[in-house]
Amino acid sequence: MADTERKKVIFSGIQPTGVFTLGNYVGAVRNWGPLQDEYDCIYSIVDQHAITVRKDPAKLRQQTVEGYALLLACGIDPKKSIVFIQSHNPNHAQLSWVLGCVTQFGELSRMTQFKDKAAKHADDINAGLFTYPVLMAADILTYNADAVPIGDDQRQHLELARNIAVRFNQRYGDMFTVPEAYIPKVGARIKSLQEPTKKMSKSDENPNATIYILDDKDTIMRKFRRAVTDSDTEIRFAEGKDGINNLLTIYSCATGKGIPDCEKEFAGKGYGDFKLAVGEAVADYLEPVRTEYARLMDDRAYLKECWTDGAQRAFRMSNKVLTKAYRKIGFVDYR
Ligand code: AQP
């Protein structure tokens, strides 16, 4: 196939920092499967990003395997897409060094995720936490990805990756594709069920704040029953109604109905009934993922076969880009 006819390339990754949340699923991972027919997709469990926060090694290993199985359970087909574990392809770290040399200290200092995580982990503000967005730029640029499906919280990092690509191209000649963010219109930022101004996060200390995609139905129902709402009584999407807005968004994503239709469906109903309906819809929505995950976790040999193949394909594809970038910079060829 001539280069001009090539399918567009998609890259995205998720950290193995725990079971994916409903936010990860709705904002990112559930959108990855449907892209596989139209694009060349590359999806990664980004374990190198995960060590920017101190991790128990055994736990990281376990969560990486679980994360990989979850990706497949969420509909990613390792035959159609390249699905691999980041540390299995050394080219990300190699390119990251190069890109770090065209990234300014000031740019990294402005990243809100760095500021948030530095505040949260004040005893370990390591250099990796600071340069995390450079590695993320390398993840994307090493495949010359055209688009990156992410949640809204990654918008700033993607913008930086674009700036790095443009700067490299200006300095060394046309090299990297400048990637576009692909952010869903609804569900790009699912909020905590307990503090609905904050994003839903894997590592929230309050277990009622987060729906994990492997939660069973009873747990899901309990968490929604306890979800924070407001002192109003109307189920409508409006300024200042963060809790209800979040629940409407979740219901809309789980059922595929538009927000106005969801508002109509619950007109005149109470918050209690609404929360139960959201819980039921989410439990049904996540059930196929739980079932498929359990099946996959019983077949470790298959998982290993998939990530080995994924790593080899990822390496081959990224190596072409890295070699070209090295030449552009002026590194001497050895072959
Ligand atoms: N609440 C969210 N709503 C919509 N999208 C979200 N994403 C994350 N949270 C939400 C998207 O999920 C993808 C993978 O995210 P990540 O691996 O960067 O990790 P995280 O889940 O964002 O990290 P957490 O939840 O904050 O975990 P901890 O607590 O361990 O740091 C991304 O595309 C992200 O946009």
mmCIF file of C-alpha atoms and ligand atoms in Angstrom:
data_model
loop_
_atom_site.group_PDB
_atom_site.id
_atom_site.type_symbol
_atom_site.label_atom_id
_atom_site.label_comp_id
_atom_site.label_asym_id
_atom_site.label_seq_id
_atom_site.Cartn_x
_atom_site.Cartn_y
_atom_site.Cartn_z
ATOM 1 C CA MET A 1 0.000 0.000 0.000
ATOM 2 C CA ALA A 2 1.420 3.428 -0.915
ATOM 3 C CA ASP A 3 2.097 5.705 2.050
ATOM 4 C CA THR A 4 -0.636 8.122 0.944
ATOM 5 C CA GLU A 5 -3.201 5.296 1.125
ATOM 6 C CA ARG A 6 -2.188 4.123 4.579
ATOM 7 C CA LYS A 7 -4.826 3.890 7.259
ATOM 8 C CA LYS A 8 -4.561 6.544 9.938
ATOM 9 C CA VAL A 9 -2.777 5.464 13.091
ATOM 10 C CA ILE A 10 -4.306 5.606 16.571
ATOM 11 C CA PHE A 11 -2.279 5.297 19.779
ATOM 12 C CA SER A 12 -3.497 5.270 23.360
ATOM 13 C CA GLY A 13 -2.391 3.862 26.695
ATOM 14 C CA ILE A 14 -3.593 3.252 30.204
ATOM 15 C CA GLN A 15 -1.616 2.853 33.410
ATOM 16 C CA PRO A 16 -1.679 -0.418 35.355
ATOM 17 C CA THR A 17 -2.458 1.383 38.597
ATOM 18 C CA GLY A 18 -5.511 -0.705 39.456
ATOM 19 C CA VAL A 19 -8.778 -1.945 38.012
ATOM 20 C CA PHE A 20 -9.991 0.561 35.403
ATOM 21 C CA THR A 21 -12.673 2.939 36.607
ATOM 22 C CA LEU A 22 -15.960 3.722 34.950
ATOM 23 C CA GLY A 23 -14.210 7.017 34.011
ATOM 24 C CA ASN A 24 -11.363 5.203 32.233
ATOM 25 C CA TYR A 25 -13.903 3.055 30.445
ATOM 26 C CA VAL A 26 -16.314 5.741 29.328
ATOM 27 C CA GLY A 27 -13.725 8.460 28.702
ATOM 28 C CA ALA A 28 -11.218 6.280 26.898
ATOM 29 C CA VAL A 29 -11.116 2.472 26.680
ATOM 30 C CA ARG A 30 -14.663 1.733 25.469
ATOM 31 C CA ASN A 31 -13.967 3.999 22.483
ATOM 32 C CA TRP A 32 -10.861 2.085 21.483
ATOM 33 C CA GLY A 33 -12.539 -1.122 20.224
ATOM 34 C CA PRO A 34 -14.825 0.531 17.649
ATOM 35 C CA LEU A 35 -11.831 2.327 16.087
ATOM 36 C CA GLN A 36 -10.086 -0.918 15.158
ATOM 37 C CA ASP A 37 -11.724 -1.447 11.774
ATOM 38 C CA GLU A 38 -11.126 2.032 10.459
ATOM 39 C CA TYR A 39 -7.640 2.703 11.837
ATOM 40 C CA ASP A 40 -4.343 0.986 12.573
ATOM 41 C CA CYS A 41 -4.630 0.935 16.361
ATOM 42 C CA ILE A 42 -1.858 0.586 18.909
ATOM 43 C CA TYR A 43 -2.863 0.219 22.558
ATOM 44 C CA SER A 44 -0.539 -0.098 25.503
ATOM 45 C CA ILE A 45 -0.467 -0.843 29.203
ATOM 46 C CA VAL A 46 1.910 1.954 30.154
ATOM 47 C CA ASP A 47 3.789 0.432 33.079
ATOM 48 C CA GLN A 48 6.700 2.889 32.768
ATOM 49 C CA HIS A 49 4.294 5.744 33.519
ATOM 50 C CA ALA A 50 2.977 3.854 36.545
ATOM 51 C CA ILE A 51 6.331 3.914 38.371
ATOM 52 C CA THR A 52 6.284 7.713 38.630
ATOM 53 C CA VAL A 53 4.383 6.960 41.841
ATOM 54 C CA ARG A 54 6.055 4.448 44.166
ATOM 55 C CA LYS A 55 4.705 0.944 43.525
ATOM 56 C CA ASP A 56 5.154 -2.420 45.173
ATOM 57 C CA PRO A 57 6.881 -4.559 42.442
ATOM 58 C CA ALA A 58 4.680 -7.634 42.931
ATOM 59 C CA LYS A 59 1.579 -5.469 42.770
ATOM 60 C CA LEU A 60 2.759 -3.703 39.624
ATOM 61 C CA ARG A 61 3.425 -7.053 37.930
ATOM 62 C CA GLN A 62 -0.021 -8.348 38.900
ATOM 63 C CA GLN A 63 -1.825 -5.148 37.892
ATOM 64 C CA THR A 64 -0.018 -5.102 34.539
ATOM 65 C CA VAL A 65 -1.274 -8.602 33.688
ATOM 66 C CA GLU A 66 -4.765 -7.664 34.912
ATOM 67 C CA GLY A 67 -4.699 -4.411 32.951
ATOM 68 C CA TYR A 68 -3.728 -6.276 29.795
ATOM 69 C CA ALA A 69 -6.588 -8.759 30.272
ATOM 70 C CA LEU A 70 -8.963 -5.858 30.931
ATOM 71 C CA LEU A 71 -8.033 -4.205 27.628
ATOM 72 C CA LEU A 72 -8.960 -7.383 25.758
ATOM 73 C CA ALA A 73 -12.113 -7.779 27.858
ATOM 74 C CA CYS A 74 -13.103 -4.235 26.884
ATOM 75 C CA GLY A 75 -13.222 -5.272 23.224
ATOM 76 C CA ILE A 76 -9.685 -4.772 21.952
ATOM 77 C CA ASP A 77 -8.735 -7.521 19.540
ATOM 78 C CA PRO A 78 -4.993 -8.345 19.601
ATOM 79 C CA LYS A 79 -5.232 -9.645 16.023
ATOM 80 C CA LYS A 80 -6.628 -6.382 14.692
ATOM 81 C CA SER A 81 -4.628 -4.019 16.916
ATOM 82 C CA ILE A 82 -1.149 -3.950 18.375
ATOM 83 C CA VAL A 83 -1.691 -4.486 22.114
ATOM 84 C CA PHE A 84 1.463 -4.501 24.204
ATOM 85 C CA ILE A 85 3.128 -3.582 27.480
ATOM 86 C CA GLN A 86 5.128 -0.356 27.253
ATOM 87 C CA SER A 87 8.322 -1.600 28.931
ATOM 88 C CA HIS A 88 8.522 -4.411 26.340
ATOM 89 C CA ASN A 89 9.331 -1.853 23.659
ATOM 90 C CA PRO A 90 12.490 0.110 24.592
ATOM 91 C CA ASN A 91 11.954 2.615 21.784
ATOM 92 C CA HIS A 92 9.547 4.694 23.880
ATOM 93 C CA ALA A 93 12.237 5.430 26.461
ATOM 94 C CA GLN A 94 14.847 6.017 23.749
ATOM 95 C CA LEU A 95 12.739 8.594 21.946
ATOM 96 C CA SER A 96 11.717 10.131 25.241
ATOM 97 C CA TRP A 97 15.329 11.171 25.877
ATOM 98 C CA VAL A 98 15.512 12.867 22.481
ATOM 99 C CA LEU A 99 12.188 14.659 22.947
ATOM 100 C CA GLY A 100 13.214 15.748 26.446
ATOM 101 C CA CYS A 101 15.968 17.748 24.767
ATOM 102 C CA VAL A 102 13.404 19.766 22.795
ATOM 103 C CA THR A 103 11.084 20.300 25.778
ATOM 104 C CA GLN A 104 11.385 23.295 28.067
ATOM 105 C CA PHE A 105 11.493 23.105 31.865
ATOM 106 C CA GLY A 106 8.841 25.857 31.978
ATOM 107 C CA GLU A 107 6.418 23.843 29.840
ATOM 108 C CA LEU A 108 6.656 20.829 32.122
ATOM 109 C CA SER A 109 6.276 23.036 35.200
ATOM 110 C CA ARG A 110 2.867 24.182 33.938
ATOM 111 C CA MET A 111 1.372 20.682 33.688
ATOM 112 C CA THR A 112 -1.563 20.470 36.078
ATOM 113 C CA GLN A 113 -1.230 16.696 36.538
ATOM 114 C CA PHE A 114 2.348 17.215 37.752
ATOM 115 C CA LYS A 115 1.200 19.886 40.201
ATOM 116 C CA ASP A 116 -1.653 17.690 41.470
ATOM 117 C CA LYS A 117 0.459 14.554 41.815
ATOM 118 C CA ALA A 118 3.366 16.452 43.364
ATOM 119 C CA ALA A 119 0.967 17.802 45.993
ATOM 120 C CA LYS A 120 -0.487 14.325 46.579
ATOM 121 C CA HIS A 121 2.927 12.613 46.796
ATOM 122 C CA ALA A 122 4.967 15.380 48.409
ATOM 123 C CA ASP A 123 7.505 12.892 49.791
ATOM 124 C CA ASP A 124 8.438 11.607 46.325
ATOM 125 C CA ILE A 125 8.435 14.370 43.707
ATOM 126 C CA ASN A 126 10.744 12.423 41.418
ATOM 127 C CA ALA A 127 12.110 13.485 38.016
ATOM 128 C CA GLY A 128 9.950 10.843 36.301
ATOM 129 C CA LEU A 129 6.794 12.483 37.610
ATOM 130 C CA PHE A 130 8.045 15.749 36.100
ATOM 131 C CA THR A 131 9.024 14.296 32.707
ATOM 132 C CA TYR A 132 5.961 12.001 32.438
ATOM 133 C CA PRO A 133 4.470 14.100 29.585
ATOM 134 C CA VAL A 134 7.679 13.729 27.539
ATOM 135 C CA LEU A 135 7.419 9.941 27.742
ATOM 136 C CA MET A 136 3.767 10.279 26.774
ATOM 137 C CA ALA A 137 4.796 12.349 23.743
ATOM 138 C CA ALA A 138 7.293 9.609 22.829
ATOM 139 C CA ASP A 139 4.567 6.929 23.193
ATOM 140 C CA ILE A 140 2.538 8.741 20.555
ATOM 141 C CA LEU A 141 5.213 10.119 18.234
ATOM 142 C CA THR A 142 7.199 6.883 17.977
ATOM 143 C CA TYR A 143 4.314 5.474 15.904
ATOM 144 C CA ASN A 144 3.638 8.754 14.086
ATOM 145 C CA ALA A 145 0.085 8.462 15.426
ATOM 146 C CA ASP A 146 -2.538 10.661 13.787
ATOM 147 C CA ALA A 147 -5.011 10.597 16.668
ATOM 148 C CA VAL A 148 -5.045 9.811 20.376
ATOM 149 C CA PRO A 149 -8.337 8.792 22.027
ATOM 150 C CA ILE A 150 -8.185 10.094 25.603
ATOM 151 C CA GLY A 151 -10.286 11.571 28.383
ATOM 152 C CA ASP A 152 -10.400 15.302 28.956
ATOM 153 C CA ASP A 153 -7.793 15.222 31.762
ATOM 154 C CA GLN A 154 -5.104 14.317 29.203
ATOM 155 C CA ARG A 155 -5.842 17.278 26.916
ATOM 156 C CA GLN A 156 -2.957 19.378 28.266
ATOM 157 C CA HIS A 157 -0.435 16.544 27.855
ATOM 158 C CA LEU A 158 -1.575 15.959 24.283
ATOM 159 C CA GLU A 159 -1.201 19.661 23.530
ATOM 160 C CA LEU A 160 2.379 19.457 24.788
ATOM 161 C CA ALA A 161 3.042 16.394 22.586
ATOM 162 C CA ARG A 162 1.830 18.427 19.606
ATOM 163 C CA ASN A 163 4.115 21.329 20.504
ATOM 164 C CA ILE A 164 7.081 18.976 20.857
ATOM 165 C CA ALA A 165 6.362 17.434 17.440
ATOM 166 C CA VAL A 166 6.087 20.848 15.779
ATOM 167 C CA ARG A 167 9.296 22.081 17.434
ATOM 168 C CA PHE A 168 11.249 18.972 16.432
ATOM 169 C CA ASN A 169 9.972 19.296 12.850
ATOM 170 C CA GLN A 170 10.977 22.962 12.710
ATOM 171 C CA ARG A 171 14.432 22.240 14.097
ATOM 172 C CA TYR A 172 15.340 19.080 12.165
ATOM 173 C CA GLY A 173 12.988 18.928 9.173
ATOM 174 C CA ASP A 174 9.694 17.198 8.699
ATOM 175 C CA MET A 175 9.653 14.116 10.909
ATOM 176 C CA PHE A 176 6.663 13.634 13.205
ATOM 177 C CA THR A 177 2.936 13.603 12.510
ATOM 178 C CA VAL A 178 1.302 16.208 14.750
ATOM 179 C CA PRO A 179 -1.346 14.141 16.591
ATOM 180 C CA GLU A 180 -4.960 15.172 17.171
ATOM 181 C CA ALA A 181 -6.782 14.548 20.441
ATOM 182 C CA TYR A 182 -9.891 12.380 20.092
ATOM 183 C CA ILE A 183 -12.038 13.236 23.100
ATOM 184 C CA PRO A 184 -15.635 11.959 23.448
ATOM 185 C CA LYS A 185 -18.435 14.555 23.462
ATOM 186 C CA VAL A 186 -20.183 12.919 26.424
ATOM 187 C CA GLY A 187 -18.296 11.237 29.272
ATOM 188 C CA ALA A 188 -14.872 12.819 28.728
ATOM 189 C CA ARG A 189 -14.649 13.562 32.457
ATOM 190 C CA ILE A 190 -16.635 11.264 34.725
ATOM 191 C CA LYS A 191 -16.634 12.701 38.235
ATOM 192 C CA SER A 192 -16.224 11.170 41.666
ATOM 193 C CA LEU A 193 -19.532 9.939 43.125
ATOM 194 C CA GLN A 194 -18.613 11.502 46.470
ATOM 195 C CA GLU A 195 -17.020 14.790 45.339
ATOM 196 C CA PRO A 196 -18.566 15.453 41.935
ATOM 197 C CA THR A 197 -16.320 18.437 41.190
ATOM 198 C CA LYS A 198 -13.293 16.070 41.085
ATOM 199 C CA LYS A 199 -12.610 13.446 38.398
ATOM 200 C CA MET A 200 -13.298 9.811 39.207
ATOM 201 C CA SER A 201 -9.892 8.319 39.946
ATOM 202 C CA LYS A 202 -8.485 4.815 40.464
ATOM 203 C CA SER A 203 -6.634 5.796 43.600
ATOM 204 C CA ASP A 204 -9.383 7.714 45.412
ATOM 205 C CA GLU A 205 -9.160 6.894 49.098
ATOM 206 C CA ASN A 206 -12.938 6.849 49.486
ATOM 207 C CA PRO A 207 -14.136 3.477 48.101
ATOM 208 C CA ASN A 208 -17.620 4.897 47.469
ATOM 209 C CA ALA A 209 -16.259 7.563 45.117
ATOM 210 C CA THR A 210 -15.264 5.258 42.276
ATOM 211 C CA ILE A 211 -16.991 2.559 40.236
ATOM 212 C CA TYR A 212 -14.441 -0.052 39.157
ATOM 213 C CA ILE A 213 -15.399 -1.904 36.018
ATOM 214 C CA LEU A 214 -15.141 -5.254 37.820
ATOM 215 C CA ASP A 215 -17.432 -4.224 40.705
ATOM 216 C CA ASP A 216 -20.325 -6.647 41.151
ATOM 217 C CA LYS A 217 -23.927 -5.501 40.898
ATOM 218 C CA ASP A 218 -24.486 -5.175 44.671
ATOM 219 C CA THR A 219 -21.400 -2.988 45.021
ATOM 220 C CA ILE A 220 -22.414 -0.825 42.066
ATOM 221 C CA MET A 221 -25.941 -0.368 43.455
ATOM 222 C CA ARG A 222 -24.593 0.519 46.903
ATOM 223 C CA LYS A 223 -22.174 3.115 45.528
ATOM 224 C CA PHE A 224 -24.861 4.797 43.432
ATOM 225 C CA ARG A 225 -27.312 4.802 46.363
ATOM 226 C CA ARG A 226 -24.684 6.760 48.306
ATOM 227 C CA ALA A 227 -23.791 9.125 45.445
ATOM 228 C CA VAL A 228 -23.775 12.795 46.423
ATOM 229 C CA THR A 229 -26.502 14.885 44.752
ATOM 230 C CA ASP A 230 -27.901 18.291 45.833
ATOM 231 C CA SER A 231 -30.711 19.884 47.829
ATOM 232 C CA ASP A 232 -32.802 20.523 44.702
ATOM 233 C CA THR A 233 -35.275 17.835 43.550
ATOM 234 C CA GLU A 234 -35.151 18.105 39.760
ATOM 235 C CA ILE A 235 -33.274 15.701 37.520
ATOM 236 C CA ARG A 236 -31.913 18.096 34.916
ATOM 237 C CA PHE A 237 -28.477 19.012 33.595
ATOM 238 C CA ALA A 238 -27.680 22.474 34.935
ATOM 239 C CA GLU A 239 -24.932 24.698 36.311
ATOM 240 C CA GLY A 240 -24.177 23.962 39.958
ATOM 241 C CA LYS A 241 -25.800 20.482 39.895
ATOM 242 C CA ASP A 242 -22.495 18.591 39.617
ATOM 243 C CA GLY A 243 -23.722 15.361 41.222
ATOM 244 C CA ILE A 244 -26.868 15.086 39.089
ATOM 245 C CA ASN A 245 -24.975 16.180 35.946
ATOM 246 C CA ASN A 246 -22.495 13.375 36.572
ATOM 247 C CA LEU A 247 -25.242 10.780 37.098
ATOM 248 C CA LEU A 248 -27.069 11.942 33.950
ATOM 249 C CA THR A 249 -23.818 11.680 31.979
ATOM 250 C CA ILE A 250 -23.180 8.188 33.306
ATOM 251 C CA TYR A 251 -26.756 7.083 32.547
ATOM 252 C CA SER A 252 -26.494 8.554 29.053
ATOM 253 C CA CYS A 253 -23.225 6.681 28.373
ATOM 254 C CA ALA A 254 -24.490 3.385 29.788
ATOM 255 C CA THR A 255 -27.784 3.441 27.840
ATOM 256 C CA GLY A 256 -26.744 5.317 24.693
ATOM 257 C CA LYS A 257 -29.625 7.799 25.198
ATOM 258 C CA GLY A 258 -29.038 11.547 24.784
ATOM 259 C CA ILE A 259 -29.056 13.743 27.906
ATOM 260 C CA PRO A 260 -32.373 15.491 26.985
ATOM 261 C CA ASP A 261 -34.052 12.070 26.632
ATOM 262 C CA CYS A 262 -32.673 11.012 30.008
ATOM 263 C CA GLU A 263 -34.039 14.213 31.593
ATOM 264 C CA LYS A 264 -37.481 13.507 30.083
ATOM 265 C CA GLU A 265 -37.423 9.902 31.274
ATOM 266 C CA PHE A 266 -36.928 11.016 34.887
ATOM 267 C CA ALA A 267 -39.126 14.137 34.877
ATOM 268 C CA GLY A 268 -41.148 14.173 38.099
ATOM 269 C CA LYS A 269 -39.217 11.239 39.611
ATOM 270 C CA GLY A 270 -37.173 11.427 42.808
ATOM 271 C CA TYR A 271 -33.410 11.205 43.229
ATOM 272 C CA GLY A 272 -33.705 7.812 44.951
ATOM 273 C CA ASP A 273 -35.407 6.176 41.946
ATOM 274 C CA PHE A 274 -32.989 7.864 39.578
ATOM 275 C CA LYS A 275 -29.929 6.565 41.433
ATOM 276 C CA LEU A 276 -31.327 3.022 41.336
ATOM 277 C CA ALA A 277 -31.915 3.286 37.584
ATOM 278 C CA VAL A 278 -28.361 4.556 37.022
ATOM 279 C CA GLY A 279 -26.978 1.682 39.113
ATOM 280 C CA GLU A 280 -29.005 -0.920 37.169
ATOM 281 C CA ALA A 281 -27.937 0.543 33.825
ATOM 282 C CA VAL A 282 -24.244 0.601 34.797
ATOM 283 C CA ALA A 283 -24.329 -2.953 36.188
ATOM 284 C CA ASP A 284 -25.854 -4.228 32.902
ATOM 285 C CA TYR A 285 -23.395 -2.166 30.884
ATOM 286 C CA LEU A 286 -20.332 -3.578 32.663
ATOM 287 C CA GLU A 287 -21.489 -7.197 33.002
ATOM 288 C CA PRO A 288 -20.017 -8.420 29.652
ATOM 289 C CA VAL A 289 -16.597 -6.974 30.597
ATOM 290 C CA ARG A 290 -16.575 -8.855 33.928
ATOM 291 C CA THR A 291 -17.504 -12.134 32.282
ATOM 292 C CA GLU A 292 -14.903 -11.844 29.539
ATOM 293 C CA TYR A 293 -12.215 -10.725 32.009
ATOM 294 C CA ALA A 294 -12.775 -13.831 34.175
ATOM 295 C CA ARG A 295 -12.457 -16.040 31.095
ATOM 296 C CA LEU A 296 -9.215 -14.367 29.977
ATOM 297 C CA MET A 297 -7.585 -14.466 33.413
ATOM 298 C CA ASP A 298 -7.995 -18.247 33.311
ATOM 299 C CA ASP A 299 -5.821 -18.389 30.191
ATOM 300 C CA ARG A 300 -2.477 -16.784 31.087
ATOM 301 C CA ALA A 301 -0.677 -18.599 28.241
ATOM 302 C CA TYR A 302 -2.928 -16.861 25.712
ATOM 303 C CA LEU A 303 -2.363 -13.463 27.335
ATOM 304 C CA LYS A 304 1.411 -13.937 27.228
ATOM 305 C CA GLU A 305 1.272 -14.987 23.593
ATOM 306 C CA CYS A 306 -0.691 -11.824 22.791
ATOM 307 C CA TRP A 307 1.609 -9.402 24.604
ATOM 308 C CA THR A 308 4.736 -11.034 23.147
ATOM 309 C CA ASP A 309 3.385 -10.681 19.630
ATOM 310 C CA GLY A 310 2.214 -7.133 20.396
ATOM 311 C CA ALA A 311 5.671 -6.120 21.647
ATOM 312 C CA GLN A 312 7.388 -7.449 18.529
ATOM 313 C CA ARG A 313 5.010 -5.614 16.211
ATOM 314 C CA ALA A 314 5.251 -2.415 18.262
ATOM 315 C CA PHE A 315 9.050 -2.586 18.200
ATOM 316 C CA ARG A 316 9.215 -3.045 14.428
ATOM 317 C CA MET A 317 6.861 -0.164 13.742
ATOM 318 C CA SER A 318 8.468 2.272 16.175
ATOM 319 C CA ASN A 319 12.013 1.362 15.188
ATOM 320 C CA LYS A 320 11.558 2.821 11.728
ATOM 321 C CA VAL A 321 10.510 6.141 13.242
ATOM 322 C CA LEU A 322 13.266 6.155 15.866
ATOM 323 C CA THR A 323 15.959 5.372 13.280
ATOM 324 C CA LYS A 324 14.757 8.239 11.104
ATOM 325 C CA ALA A 325 14.661 10.618 14.078
ATOM 326 C CA TYR A 326 18.215 9.628 15.066
ATOM 327 C CA ARG A 327 19.436 10.416 11.535
ATOM 328 C CA LYS A 328 17.694 13.788 11.575
ATOM 329 C CA ILE A 329 19.407 14.709 14.828
ATOM 330 C CA GLY A 330 22.844 13.702 13.545
ATOM 331 C CA PHE A 331 23.479 10.434 15.386
ATOM 332 C CA VAL A 332 25.897 8.223 13.421
ATOM 333 C CA ASP A 333 24.458 5.068 11.796
ATOM 334 C CA TYR A 334 26.046 1.808 12.875
ATOM 335 C CA ARG A 335 24.493 -0.553 10.320
HETATM 336 N N1 AQP B 1 -12.683 10.316 35.297
HETATM 337 C C1 AQP B 1 -12.380 10.137 34.030
HETATM 338 N N2 AQP B 1 -13.280 10.438 33.062
HETATM 339 C C2 AQP B 1 -12.987 10.250 31.760
HETATM 340 N N3 AQP B 1 -11.780 9.757 31.326
HETATM 341 C C3 AQP B 1 -10.869 9.441 32.244
HETATM 342 N N4 AQP B 1 -9.619 8.948 32.159
HETATM 343 C C4 AQP B 1 -9.112 8.806 33.403
HETATM 344 N N5 AQP B 1 -10.003 9.205 34.332
HETATM 345 C C5 AQP B 1 -11.107 9.618 33.636
HETATM 346 C C6 AQP B 1 -8.936 8.589 30.916
HETATM 347 O O1 AQP B 1 -8.510 7.238 31.027
HETATM 348 C C7 AQP B 1 -7.302 7.061 30.283
HETATM 349 C C8 AQP B 1 -6.279 6.332 31.106
HETATM 350 O O2 AQP B 1 -5.950 7.096 32.252
HETATM 351 P P1 AQP B 1 -4.563 6.953 33.002
HETATM 352 O O3 AQP B 1 -3.971 5.638 32.762
HETATM 353 O O4 AQP B 1 -3.754 8.158 32.753
HETATM 354 O O5 AQP B 1 -4.827 6.950 34.487
HETATM 355 P P2 AQP B 1 -5.930 7.624 35.307
HETATM 356 O O6 AQP B 1 -7.006 6.609 35.438
HETATM 357 O O7 AQP B 1 -6.188 8.990 34.795
HETATM 358 O O8 AQP B 1 -5.277 7.792 36.573
HETATM 359 P P3 AQP B 1 -6.061 7.980 37.853
HETATM 360 O O9 AQP B 1 -7.468 7.477 37.822
HETATM 361 O O10 AQP B 1 -5.894 9.399 38.265
HETATM 362 O O11 AQP B 1 -5.269 6.962 38.575
HETATM 363 P P4 AQP B 1 -4.340 7.296 39.680
HETATM 364 O O12 AQP B 1 -5.330 7.603 40.735
HETATM 365 O O13 AQP B 1 -3.588 6.017 39.863
HETATM 366 O O14 AQP B 1 -3.499 8.429 39.242
HETATM 367 C C9 AQP B 1 -6.854 8.443 29.850
HETATM 368 O O15 AQP B 1 -7.180 8.635 28.493
HETATM 369 C C10 AQP B 1 -7.657 9.367 30.727
HETATM 370 O O16 AQP B 1 -7.901 10.594 30.075
#
